[in-house]
mmCIF file of C-alpha atoms in Angstrom:
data_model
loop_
_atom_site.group_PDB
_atom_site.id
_atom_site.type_symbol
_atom_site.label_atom_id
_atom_site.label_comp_id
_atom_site.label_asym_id
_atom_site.label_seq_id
_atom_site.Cartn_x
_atom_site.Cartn_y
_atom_site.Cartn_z
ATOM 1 C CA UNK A 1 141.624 138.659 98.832
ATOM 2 C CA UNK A 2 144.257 135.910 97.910
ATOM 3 C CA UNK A 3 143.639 132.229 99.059
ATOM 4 C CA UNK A 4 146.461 131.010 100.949
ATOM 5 C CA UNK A 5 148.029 128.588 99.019
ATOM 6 C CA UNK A 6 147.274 125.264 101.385
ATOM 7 C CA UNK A 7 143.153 125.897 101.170
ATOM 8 C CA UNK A 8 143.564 125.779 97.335
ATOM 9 C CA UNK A 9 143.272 122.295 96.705
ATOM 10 C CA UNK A 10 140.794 120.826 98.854
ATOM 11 C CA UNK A 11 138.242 123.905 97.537
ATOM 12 C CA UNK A 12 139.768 122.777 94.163
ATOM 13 C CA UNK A 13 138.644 119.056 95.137
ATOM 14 C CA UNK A 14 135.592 120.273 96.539
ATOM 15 C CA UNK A 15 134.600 122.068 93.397
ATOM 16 C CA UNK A 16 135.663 119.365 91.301
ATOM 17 C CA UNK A 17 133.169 117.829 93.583
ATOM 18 C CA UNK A 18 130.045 119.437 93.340
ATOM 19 C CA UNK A 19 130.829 120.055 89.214
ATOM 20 C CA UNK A 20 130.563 115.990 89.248
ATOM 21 C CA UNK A 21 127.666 115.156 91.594
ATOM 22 C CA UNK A 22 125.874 118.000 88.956
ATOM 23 C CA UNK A 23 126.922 116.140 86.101
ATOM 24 C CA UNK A 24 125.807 112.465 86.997
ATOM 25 C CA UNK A 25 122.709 113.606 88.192
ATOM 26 C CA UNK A 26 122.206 115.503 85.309
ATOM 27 C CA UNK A 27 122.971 112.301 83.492
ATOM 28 C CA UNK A 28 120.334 109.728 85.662
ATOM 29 C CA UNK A 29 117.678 112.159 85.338
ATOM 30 C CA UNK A 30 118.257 112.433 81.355
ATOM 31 C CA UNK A 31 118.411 108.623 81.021
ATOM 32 C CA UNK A 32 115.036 108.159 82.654
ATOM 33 C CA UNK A 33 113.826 110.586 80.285
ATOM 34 C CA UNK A 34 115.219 108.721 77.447
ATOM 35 C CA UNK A 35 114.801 105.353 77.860
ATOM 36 C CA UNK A 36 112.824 103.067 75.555
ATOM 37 C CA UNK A 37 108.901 102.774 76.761
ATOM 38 C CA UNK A 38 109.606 99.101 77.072
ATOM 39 C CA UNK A 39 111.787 99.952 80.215
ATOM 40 C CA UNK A 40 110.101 102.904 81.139
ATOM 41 C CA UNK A 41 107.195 100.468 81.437
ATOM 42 C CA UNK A 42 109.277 97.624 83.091
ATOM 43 C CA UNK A 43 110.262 99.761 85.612
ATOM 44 C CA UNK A 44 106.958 101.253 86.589
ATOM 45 C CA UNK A 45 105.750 97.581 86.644
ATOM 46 C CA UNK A 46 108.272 96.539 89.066
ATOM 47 C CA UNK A 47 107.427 99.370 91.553
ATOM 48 C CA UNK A 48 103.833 98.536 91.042
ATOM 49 C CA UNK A 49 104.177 94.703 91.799
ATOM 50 C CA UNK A 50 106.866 95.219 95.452
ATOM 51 C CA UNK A 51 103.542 97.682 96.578
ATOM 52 C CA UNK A 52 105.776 100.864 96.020
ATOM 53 C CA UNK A 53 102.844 102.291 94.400
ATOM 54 C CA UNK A 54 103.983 106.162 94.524
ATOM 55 C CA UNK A 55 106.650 105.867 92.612
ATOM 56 C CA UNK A 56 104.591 103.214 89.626
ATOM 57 C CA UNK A 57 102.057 106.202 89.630
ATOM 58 C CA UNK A 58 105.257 108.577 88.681
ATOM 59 C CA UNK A 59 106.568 106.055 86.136
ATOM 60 C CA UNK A 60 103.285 105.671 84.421
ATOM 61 C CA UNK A 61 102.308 108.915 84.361
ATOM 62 C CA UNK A 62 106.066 109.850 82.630
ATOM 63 C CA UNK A 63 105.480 106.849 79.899
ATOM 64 C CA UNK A 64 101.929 108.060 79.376
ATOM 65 C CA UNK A 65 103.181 111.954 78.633
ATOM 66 C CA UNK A 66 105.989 110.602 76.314
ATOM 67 C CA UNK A 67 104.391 108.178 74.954
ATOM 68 C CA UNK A 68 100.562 109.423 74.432
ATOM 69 C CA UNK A 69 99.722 106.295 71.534
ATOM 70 C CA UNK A 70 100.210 102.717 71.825
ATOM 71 C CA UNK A 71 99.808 99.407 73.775
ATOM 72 C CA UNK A 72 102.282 100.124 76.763
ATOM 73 C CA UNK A 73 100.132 103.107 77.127
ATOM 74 C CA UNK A 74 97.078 101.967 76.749
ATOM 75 C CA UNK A 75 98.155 99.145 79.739
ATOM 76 C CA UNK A 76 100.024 101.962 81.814
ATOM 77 C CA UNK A 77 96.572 103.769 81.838
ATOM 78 C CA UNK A 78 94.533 100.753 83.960
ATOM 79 C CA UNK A 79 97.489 100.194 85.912
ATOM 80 C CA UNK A 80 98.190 103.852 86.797
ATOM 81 C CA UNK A 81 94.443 103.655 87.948
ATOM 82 C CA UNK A 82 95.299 100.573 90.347
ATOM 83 C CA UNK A 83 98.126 102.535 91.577
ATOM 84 C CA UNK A 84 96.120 105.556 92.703
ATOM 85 C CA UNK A 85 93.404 103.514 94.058
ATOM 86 C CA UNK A 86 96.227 101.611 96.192
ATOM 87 C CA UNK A 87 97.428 105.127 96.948
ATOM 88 C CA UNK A 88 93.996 105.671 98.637
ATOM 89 C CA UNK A 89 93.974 108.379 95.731
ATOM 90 C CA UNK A 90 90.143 107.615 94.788
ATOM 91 C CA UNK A 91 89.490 111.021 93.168
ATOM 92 C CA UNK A 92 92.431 110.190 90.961
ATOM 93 C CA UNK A 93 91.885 106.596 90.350
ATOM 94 C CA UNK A 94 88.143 107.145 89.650
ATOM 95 C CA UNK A 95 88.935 109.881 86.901
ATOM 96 C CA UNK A 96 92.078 107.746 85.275
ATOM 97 C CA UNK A 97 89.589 104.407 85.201
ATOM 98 C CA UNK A 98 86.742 106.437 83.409
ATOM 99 C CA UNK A 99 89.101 107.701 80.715
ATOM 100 C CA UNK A 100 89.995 104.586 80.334
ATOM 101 C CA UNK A 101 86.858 102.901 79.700
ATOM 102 C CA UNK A 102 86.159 105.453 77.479
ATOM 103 C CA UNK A 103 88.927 105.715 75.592
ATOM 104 C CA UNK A 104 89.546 102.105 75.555
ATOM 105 C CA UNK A 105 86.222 99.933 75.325
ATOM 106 C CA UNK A 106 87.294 97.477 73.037
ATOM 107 C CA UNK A 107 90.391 96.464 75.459
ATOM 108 C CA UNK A 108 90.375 92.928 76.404
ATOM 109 C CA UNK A 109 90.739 93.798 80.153
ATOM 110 C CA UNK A 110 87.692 96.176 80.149
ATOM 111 C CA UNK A 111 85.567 94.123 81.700
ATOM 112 C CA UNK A 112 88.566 94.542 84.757
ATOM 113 C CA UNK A 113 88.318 98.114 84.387
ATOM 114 C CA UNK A 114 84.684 98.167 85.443
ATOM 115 C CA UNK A 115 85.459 95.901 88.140
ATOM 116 C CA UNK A 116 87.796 98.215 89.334
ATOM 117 C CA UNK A 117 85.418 101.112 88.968
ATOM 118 C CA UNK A 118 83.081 99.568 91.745
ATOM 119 C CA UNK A 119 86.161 98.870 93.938
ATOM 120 C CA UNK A 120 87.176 102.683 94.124
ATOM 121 C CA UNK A 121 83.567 103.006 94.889
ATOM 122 C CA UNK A 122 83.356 100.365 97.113
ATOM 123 C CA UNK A 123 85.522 101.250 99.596
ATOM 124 C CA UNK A 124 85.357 105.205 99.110
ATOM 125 C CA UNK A 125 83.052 105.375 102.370
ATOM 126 C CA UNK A 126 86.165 103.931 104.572
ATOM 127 C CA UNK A 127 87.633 106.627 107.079
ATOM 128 C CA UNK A 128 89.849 106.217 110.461
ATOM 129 C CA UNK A 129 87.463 107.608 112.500
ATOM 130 C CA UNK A 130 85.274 105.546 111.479
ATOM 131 C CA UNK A 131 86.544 102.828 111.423
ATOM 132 C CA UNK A 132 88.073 103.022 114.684
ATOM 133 C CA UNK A 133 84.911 103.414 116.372
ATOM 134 C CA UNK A 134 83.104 101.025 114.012
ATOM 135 C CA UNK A 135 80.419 103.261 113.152
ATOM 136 C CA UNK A 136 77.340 101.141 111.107
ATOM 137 C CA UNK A 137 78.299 101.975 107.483
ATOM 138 C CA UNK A 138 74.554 101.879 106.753
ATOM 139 C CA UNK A 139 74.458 104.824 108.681
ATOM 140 C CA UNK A 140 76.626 106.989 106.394
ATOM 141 C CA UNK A 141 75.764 109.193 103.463
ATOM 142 C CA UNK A 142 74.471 106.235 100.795
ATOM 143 C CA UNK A 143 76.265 108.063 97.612
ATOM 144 C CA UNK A 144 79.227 106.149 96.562
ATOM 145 C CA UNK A 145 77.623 102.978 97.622
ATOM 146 C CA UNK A 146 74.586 103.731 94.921
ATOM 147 C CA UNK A 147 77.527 104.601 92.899
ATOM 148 C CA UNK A 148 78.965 101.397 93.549
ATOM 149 C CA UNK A 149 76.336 99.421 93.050
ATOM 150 C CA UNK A 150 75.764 100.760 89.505
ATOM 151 C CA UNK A 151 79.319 100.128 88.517
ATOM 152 C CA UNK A 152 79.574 96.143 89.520
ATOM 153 C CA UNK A 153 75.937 96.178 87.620
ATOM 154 C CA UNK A 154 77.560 97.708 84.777
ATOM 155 C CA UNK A 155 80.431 94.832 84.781
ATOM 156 C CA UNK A 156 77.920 91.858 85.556
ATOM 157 C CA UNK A 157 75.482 92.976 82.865
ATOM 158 C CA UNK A 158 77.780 93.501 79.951
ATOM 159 C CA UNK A 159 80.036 90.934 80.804
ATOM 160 C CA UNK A 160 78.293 87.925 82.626
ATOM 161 C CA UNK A 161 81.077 85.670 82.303
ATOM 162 C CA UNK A 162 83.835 87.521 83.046
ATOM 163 C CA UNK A 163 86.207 86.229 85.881
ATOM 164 C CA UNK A 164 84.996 89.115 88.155
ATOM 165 C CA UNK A 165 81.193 88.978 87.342
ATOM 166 C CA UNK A 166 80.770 86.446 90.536
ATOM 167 C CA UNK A 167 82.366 89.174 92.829
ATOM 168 C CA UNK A 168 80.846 91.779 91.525
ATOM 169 C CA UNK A 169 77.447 89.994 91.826
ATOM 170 C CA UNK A 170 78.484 89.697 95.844
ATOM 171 C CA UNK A 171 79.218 92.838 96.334
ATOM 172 C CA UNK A 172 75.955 94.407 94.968
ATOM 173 C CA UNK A 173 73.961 92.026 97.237
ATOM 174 C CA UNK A 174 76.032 93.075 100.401
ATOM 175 C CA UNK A 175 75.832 96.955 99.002
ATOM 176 C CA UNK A 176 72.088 96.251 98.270
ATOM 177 C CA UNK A 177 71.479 95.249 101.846
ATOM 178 C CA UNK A 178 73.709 98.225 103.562
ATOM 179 C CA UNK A 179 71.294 100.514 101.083
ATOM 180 C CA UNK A 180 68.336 99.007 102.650
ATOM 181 C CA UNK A 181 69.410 99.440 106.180
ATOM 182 C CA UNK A 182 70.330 102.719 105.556
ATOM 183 C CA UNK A 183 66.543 103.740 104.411
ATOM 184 C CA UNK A 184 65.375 100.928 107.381
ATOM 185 C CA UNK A 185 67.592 103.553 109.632
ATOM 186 C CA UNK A 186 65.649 106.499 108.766
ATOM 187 C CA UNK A 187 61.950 105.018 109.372
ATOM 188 C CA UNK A 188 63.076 103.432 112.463
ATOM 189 C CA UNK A 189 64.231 107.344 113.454
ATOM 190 C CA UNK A 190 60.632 108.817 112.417
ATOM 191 C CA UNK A 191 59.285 106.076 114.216
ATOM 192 C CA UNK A 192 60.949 106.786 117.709
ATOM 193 C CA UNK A 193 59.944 110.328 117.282
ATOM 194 C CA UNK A 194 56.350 109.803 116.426
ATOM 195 C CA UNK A 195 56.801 110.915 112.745
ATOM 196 C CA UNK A 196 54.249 108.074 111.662
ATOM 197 C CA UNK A 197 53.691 109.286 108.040
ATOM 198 C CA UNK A 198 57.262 109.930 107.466
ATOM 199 C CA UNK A 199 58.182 106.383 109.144
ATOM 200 C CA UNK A 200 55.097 104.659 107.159
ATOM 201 C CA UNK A 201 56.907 106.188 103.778
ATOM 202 C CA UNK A 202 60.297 105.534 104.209
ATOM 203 C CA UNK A 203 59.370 101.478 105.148
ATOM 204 C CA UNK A 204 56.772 101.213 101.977
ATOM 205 C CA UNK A 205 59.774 102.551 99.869
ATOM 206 C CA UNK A 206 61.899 99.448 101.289
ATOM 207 C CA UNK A 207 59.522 96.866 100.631
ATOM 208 C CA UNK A 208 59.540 98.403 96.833
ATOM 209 C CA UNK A 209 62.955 98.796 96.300
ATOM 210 C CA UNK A 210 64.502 95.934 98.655
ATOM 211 C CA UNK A 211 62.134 92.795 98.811
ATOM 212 C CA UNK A 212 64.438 90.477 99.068
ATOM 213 C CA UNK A 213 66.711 91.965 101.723
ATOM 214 C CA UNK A 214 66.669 91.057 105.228
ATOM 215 C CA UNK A 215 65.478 94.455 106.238
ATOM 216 C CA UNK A 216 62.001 93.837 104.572
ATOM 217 C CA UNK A 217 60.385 92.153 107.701
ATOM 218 C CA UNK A 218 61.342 95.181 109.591
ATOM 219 C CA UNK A 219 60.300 97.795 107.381
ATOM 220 C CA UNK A 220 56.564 95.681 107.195
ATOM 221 C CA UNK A 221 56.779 96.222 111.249
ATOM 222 C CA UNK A 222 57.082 99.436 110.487
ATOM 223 C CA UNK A 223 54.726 100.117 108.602
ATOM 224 C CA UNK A 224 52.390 98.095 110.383
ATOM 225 C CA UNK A 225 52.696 99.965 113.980
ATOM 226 C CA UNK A 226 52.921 103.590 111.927
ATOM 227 C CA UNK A 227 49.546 102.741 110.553
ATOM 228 C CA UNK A 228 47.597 101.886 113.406
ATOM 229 C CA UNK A 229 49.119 105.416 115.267
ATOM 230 C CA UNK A 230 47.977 107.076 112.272
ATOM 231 C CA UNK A 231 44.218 105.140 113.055
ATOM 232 C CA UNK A 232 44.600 103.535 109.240
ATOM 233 C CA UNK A 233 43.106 100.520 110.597
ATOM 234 C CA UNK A 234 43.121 98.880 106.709
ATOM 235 C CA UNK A 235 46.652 99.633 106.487
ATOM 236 C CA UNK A 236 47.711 98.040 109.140
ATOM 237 C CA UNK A 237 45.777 94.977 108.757
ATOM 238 C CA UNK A 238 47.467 94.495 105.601
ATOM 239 C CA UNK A 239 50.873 94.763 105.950
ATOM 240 C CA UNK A 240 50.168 92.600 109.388
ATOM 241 C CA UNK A 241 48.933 89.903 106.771
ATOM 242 C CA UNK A 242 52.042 90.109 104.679
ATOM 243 C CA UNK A 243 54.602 90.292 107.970
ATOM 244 C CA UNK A 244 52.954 87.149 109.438
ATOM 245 C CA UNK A 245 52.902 85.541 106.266
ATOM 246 C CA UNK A 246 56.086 85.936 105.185
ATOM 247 C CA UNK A 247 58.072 86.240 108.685
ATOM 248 C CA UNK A 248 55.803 84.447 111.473
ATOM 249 C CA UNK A 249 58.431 84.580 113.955
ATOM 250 C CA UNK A 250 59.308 88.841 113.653
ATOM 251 C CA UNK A 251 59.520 90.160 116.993
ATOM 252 C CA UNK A 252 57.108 92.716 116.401
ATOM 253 C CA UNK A 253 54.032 90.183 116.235
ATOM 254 C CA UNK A 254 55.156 88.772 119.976
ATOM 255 C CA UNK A 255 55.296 91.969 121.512
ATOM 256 C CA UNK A 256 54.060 95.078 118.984
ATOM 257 C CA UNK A 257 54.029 97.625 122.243
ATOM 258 C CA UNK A 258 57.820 96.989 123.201
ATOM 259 C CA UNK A 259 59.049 96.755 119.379
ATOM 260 C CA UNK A 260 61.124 98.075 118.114
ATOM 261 C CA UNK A 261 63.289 98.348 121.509
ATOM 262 C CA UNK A 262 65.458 101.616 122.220
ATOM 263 C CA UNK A 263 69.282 101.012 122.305
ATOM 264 C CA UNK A 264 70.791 101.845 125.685
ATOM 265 C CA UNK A 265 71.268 105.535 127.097
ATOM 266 C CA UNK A 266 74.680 105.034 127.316
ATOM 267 C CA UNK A 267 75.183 103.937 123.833
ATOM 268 C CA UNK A 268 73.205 106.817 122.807
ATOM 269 C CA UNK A 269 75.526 108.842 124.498
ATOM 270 C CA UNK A 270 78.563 107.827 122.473
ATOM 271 C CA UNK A 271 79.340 110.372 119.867
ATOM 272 C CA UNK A 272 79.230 109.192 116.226
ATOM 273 C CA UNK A 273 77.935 106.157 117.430
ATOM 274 C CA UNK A 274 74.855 106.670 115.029
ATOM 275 C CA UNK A 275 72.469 105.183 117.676
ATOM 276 C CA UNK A 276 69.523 107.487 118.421
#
């Protein structure tokens, strides 16, 4: 079939067209594979510092695959794990950050890297839902926050000094605390449901593990009124010593028959609330 002679040239245009738009995108996506790894590094810099941190992880993980040796690299590396850790990519950004450290130790921002490490951690627990009905944290699966914890102990034992030790040190006394309510959670439970042994167990592990967090004087309450159910009259006596020597005003010592006091029905009626 013949083209008529007045559709010839706007298909010739149109061709001409599409043969350029080819061509020039041929040519941008050959120049960003060709540039120097100073710009390649400039650039995914850039998109890291305006928060467009999708398209930094792309740039670093292009420099990284071209250029596997070097310093730009080695930087690229703990800034592609920032990236993915801003990308609420923890998976990612945990794995990057440990092959970092590893391959790296001698870098002089290590001691950041392990920082970082407990960040991903750190806020690993976070979900909407959660959030959005503020569910107690201590109530959730204590994994990453162990995790956590060991990480910022990691960065504030082999480097004391560092700018991010103080922080670090913070946060392991707040996850410390949320670690101890989470095991003062459980004996409370075993409590309310008469599971005295269990309840007595769970509290003696607290005052072991967490003396020196605010859940202590409730976990020797709870020990105390578990032993005298379970009739272990020495028991009891002593832990009453300790709780009225070390917390004279607890609760439990006014009134040991109405402590620990149930929430409402209607909050335990609220789904996820975590209240039992």
């Amino acid at each position: 079939m013949r083209v008529a002679p007045i559709l010839r040239l706007p298909l010739l245009a149109l061709l001409v067209l599409l043969v350029g738009c080819s061509h020039f995108g041929k040519n941008k996506r050959d120049e960003a594979e060709t540039l120097p790894v100073e710009q390649v590094y400039a650039k995914a810099k850039q998109s890291l510092q305006i928060g467009n941190y999708g398209r930094a992880e792309k740039a670093y993980q292009r420099l990284i695959a071209r250029f596997p040796f070097g310093p730009y690299t080695e930087q690229s590396e703990l800034e592609l794990a920032y990236a993915q850790y801003k990308s609420d990519k923890p998976d990612d950004a945990y794995s990057t950050i440990n092959r970092f450290i590893k391959t790296y130790p001698t870098n002089k921002h290590i001691d950041y890297a392990y920082y970082l490490r407990g960040l991903i951690n750190f806020n690993r627990t976070n979900s909407f839902l959660e959030n959005y009905i503020k569910r107690d944290r201590s109530r959730r699966d204590p994994g990453y926050a162990v995790q956590a914890f060991n990480d910022f102990s990691d960065l504030v034992t082999r480097y004391p000094n560092s700018r991010y030790a103080n922080d670090g040190r913070q946060r392991m006394i707040y996850l410390r605390n949320g670690l101890a309510q989470y095991e003062l959670n459980i004996a409370m439970y075993y409590l309310r449901i008469q599971a005295y042994v269990a309840a007595a167990d769970r509290a003696e592990y607290i005052i072991e593990h967490y003396q020196q967090t605010p859940q202590a004087a409730d976990a020797l309450a709870v020990m105390t009124k578990s032993y005298r159910k379970l009739g272990q009259t020495k028991l009891a006596d002593d832990a009453e010593r300790v709780l009225k020597l070390n917390y004279p005003n607890h609760p439990y010592l006014a009134d040991q028959k109405g402590w620990p006091k149930r929430p409402s029905t209607i909050r335990r009626m609220i789904p996820l609330s975590g209240h039992y």
